[in-house]
Amino acid sequence: MSLEGGLAMATRKKKGSAPEERLEADRRLLELLAAQCGEEAGLHRPLNDVTGGVITGIPEETDLAQALSDRETSDLLVHLLDQNREQVERALERLREGAYGICEGCGRRIPGARLRYQPAATRCVECQAHWDRINGRTA
Ligand SMILES: [Zn+2]
């Protein structure tokens, strides 16, 4: 797999490495969380504290331990973690292609404010909403 090569290439150009660092950190965190979910580790903290707001689509006050004790919520959580990790990896891919910050849907530049809030975004708000509708996602 060319992941290593791609990463090395992306890290070589120092300019604008901030979103990449944040995305890599997000990815590591999501992998860690996914592992913890698998082990059903009881973390008695609000989920958003644990995730640092990385995961979208989970109610803010959801407690991870509580979520994991409920099979259905736990499955949803694992699903969301997967989905979010996928999105982060997609953004990293775009970064390596030099297309980071360009909407996958309409090809226009994604507003900087959106990227600061959601660094893994690969679509503008309009295209993301459209895509979510097509794919049946509510996040
Ligand atoms: Zn768009």
CSV table of C-alpha atoms and ligand atoms in Angstrom, one decimal:
chain,number,residue,atom,x,y,z
A,1,MET,CA,0.0,0.0,0.0
A,2,SER,CA,1.2,3.5,-0.9
A,3,LEU,CA,0.0,5.0,2.4
A,4,GLU,CA,3.6,5.4,3.8
A,5,GLY,CA,4.9,7.0,0.6
A,6,GLY,CA,1.9,9.3,0.4
A,7,LEU,CA,2.3,10.4,3.9
A,8,ALA,CA,6.0,11.0,3.5
A,9,MET,CA,5.3,13.1,0.4
A,10,ALA,CA,2.6,15.1,2.1
A,11,THR,CA,4.8,15.8,5.2
A,12,ARG,CA,7.7,16.9,3.1
A,13,LYS,CA,5.9,20.1,2.1
A,14,LYS,CA,5.9,22.0,5.4
A,15,LYS,CA,3.6,24.7,4.2
A,16,GLY,CA,0.0,24.2,5.2
A,17,SER,CA,0.7,21.1,7.3
A,18,ALA,CA,-1.6,22.2,10.0
A,19,PRO,CA,-4.8,20.6,8.7
A,20,GLU,CA,-2.9,17.4,8.0
A,21,GLU,CA,-1.6,17.3,11.6
A,22,ARG,CA,-5.1,17.8,12.9
A,23,LEU,CA,-6.5,15.1,10.6
A,24,GLU,CA,-3.8,12.7,11.6
A,25,ALA,CA,-4.5,13.3,15.3
A,26,ASP,CA,-8.2,12.9,14.6
A,27,ARG,CA,-7.5,9.6,12.8
A,28,ARG,CA,-5.4,8.3,15.7
A,29,LEU,CA,-8.1,9.3,18.2
A,30,LEU,CA,-10.8,7.7,16.1
A,31,GLU,CA,-8.8,4.5,15.9
A,32,LEU,CA,-8.2,4.5,19.6
A,33,LEU,CA,-11.9,5.1,20.3
A,34,ALA,CA,-12.9,2.3,17.9
A,35,ALA,CA,-10.6,0.0,19.7
A,36,GLN,CA,-12.1,1.1,23.1
A,37,CYS,CA,-15.6,0.5,21.8
A,38,GLY,CA,-14.6,-3.0,20.7
A,39,GLU,CA,-13.4,-3.7,24.2
A,40,GLU,CA,-16.4,-2.0,25.7
A,41,ALA,CA,-14.2,0.0,28.0
A,42,GLY,CA,-16.2,2.0,30.5
A,43,LEU,CA,-15.4,5.6,30.2
A,44,HIS,CA,-17.6,7.6,32.5
A,45,ARG,CA,-17.2,10.9,30.8
A,46,PRO,CA,-19.4,12.8,28.4
A,47,LEU,CA,-18.7,11.4,25.0
A,48,ASN,CA,-17.8,14.8,23.5
A,49,ASP,CA,-15.1,15.2,26.2
A,50,VAL,CA,-13.6,11.8,25.2
A,51,THR,CA,-13.7,12.5,21.5
A,52,GLY,CA,-12.8,16.1,21.6
A,53,GLY,CA,-15.7,16.8,19.3
A,54,VAL,CA,-14.1,14.6,16.6
A,55,ILE,CA,-17.3,12.5,16.1
A,56,THR,CA,-20.2,14.2,14.4
A,57,GLY,CA,-23.7,12.8,14.7
A,58,ILE,CA,-23.7,11.9,18.4
A,59,PRO,CA,-25.9,13.8,20.8
A,60,GLU,CA,-23.6,16.0,22.9
A,61,GLU,CA,-24.6,14.7,26.3
A,62,THR,CA,-24.2,11.0,25.4
A,63,ASP,CA,-22.1,9.2,28.0
A,64,LEU,CA,-19.8,6.7,26.5
A,65,ALA,CA,-20.2,4.1,29.2
A,66,GLN,CA,-24.0,4.5,28.9
A,67,ALA,CA,-23.7,4.3,25.2
A,68,LEU,CA,-21.7,1.1,25.3
A,69,SER,CA,-24.1,-0.6,27.8
A,70,ASP,CA,-26.8,-0.3,25.2
A,71,ARG,CA,-26.2,-2.7,22.3
A,72,GLU,CA,-28.0,-0.5,19.8
A,73,THR,CA,-26.2,2.7,20.7
A,74,SER,CA,-23.0,0.9,20.9
A,75,ASP,CA,-23.4,-0.4,17.4
A,76,LEU,CA,-24.4,3.1,16.2
A,77,LEU,CA,-21.3,4.5,17.9
A,78,VAL,CA,-19.0,2.0,16.2
A,79,HIS,CA,-20.7,2.8,12.9
A,80,LEU,CA,-20.2,6.5,13.5
A,81,LEU,CA,-16.6,6.0,14.5
A,82,ASP,CA,-16.0,4.1,11.3
A,83,GLN,CA,-17.8,6.7,9.2
A,84,ASN,CA,-15.8,9.5,10.8
A,85,ARG,CA,-12.5,7.7,10.3
A,86,GLU,CA,-13.4,7.1,6.7
A,87,GLN,CA,-14.1,10.8,6.3
A,88,VAL,CA,-10.8,11.8,8.0
A,89,GLU,CA,-8.9,9.3,5.7
A,90,ARG,CA,-10.8,10.7,2.7
A,91,ALA,CA,-9.7,14.3,3.7
A,92,LEU,CA,-6.1,13.1,4.1
A,93,GLU,CA,-6.3,11.5,0.7
A,94,ARG,CA,-7.5,14.8,-0.8
A,95,LEU,CA,-4.6,16.6,1.1
A,96,ARG,CA,-2.1,14.3,-0.6
A,97,GLU,CA,-3.7,14.8,-4.0
A,98,GLY,CA,-3.4,18.6,-3.4
A,99,ALA,CA,-7.2,18.9,-3.6
A,100,TYR,CA,-7.8,19.5,0.1
A,101,GLY,CA,-10.3,22.3,0.7
A,102,ILE,CA,-11.9,21.8,-2.8
A,103,CYS,CA,-15.5,20.5,-2.7
A,104,GLU,CA,-15.8,17.0,-4.1
A,105,GLY,CA,-19.3,17.9,-5.3
A,106,CYS,CA,-19.1,21.2,-7.1
A,107,GLY,CA,-15.3,21.8,-7.2
A,108,ARG,CA,-15.6,25.1,-5.5
A,109,ARG,CA,-13.4,26.1,-2.5
A,110,ILE,CA,-14.8,25.0,0.8
A,111,PRO,CA,-15.0,28.1,3.1
A,112,GLY,CA,-12.1,28.3,5.6
A,113,ALA,CA,-14.4,28.6,8.5
A,114,ARG,CA,-16.0,25.3,7.7
A,115,LEU,CA,-12.6,23.6,7.5
A,116,ARG,CA,-11.5,25.0,10.8
A,117,TYR,CA,-14.7,23.7,12.4
A,118,GLN,CA,-14.7,20.4,10.4
A,119,PRO,CA,-11.1,19.8,9.1
A,120,ALA,CA,-12.2,16.5,7.6
A,121,ALA,CA,-14.8,18.1,5.4
A,122,THR,CA,-14.4,17.2,1.7
A,123,ARG,CA,-17.6,18.9,0.5
A,124,CYS,CA,-19.2,22.3,1.0
A,125,VAL,CA,-22.2,22.6,3.2
A,126,GLU,CA,-24.7,22.4,0.3
A,127,CYS,CA,-23.0,19.4,-1.4
A,128,GLN,CA,-22.6,17.6,2.0
A,129,ALA,CA,-26.3,18.1,2.7
A,130,HIS,CA,-27.2,16.7,-0.7
A,131,TRP,CA,-24.8,13.8,-0.2
A,132,ASP,CA,-26.2,13.0,3.2
A,133,ARG,CA,-29.7,13.0,1.8
A,134,ILE,CA,-28.7,10.6,-0.9
A,135,ASN,CA,-26.8,8.3,1.5
A,136,GLY,CA,-29.4,8.5,4.2
A,137,ARG,CA,-27.1,10.1,6.7
A,138,THR,CA,-28.3,12.5,9.3
A,139,ALA,CA,-24.9,13.5,10.8
B,1,ZN,ZN,-19.9,21.8,-3.2
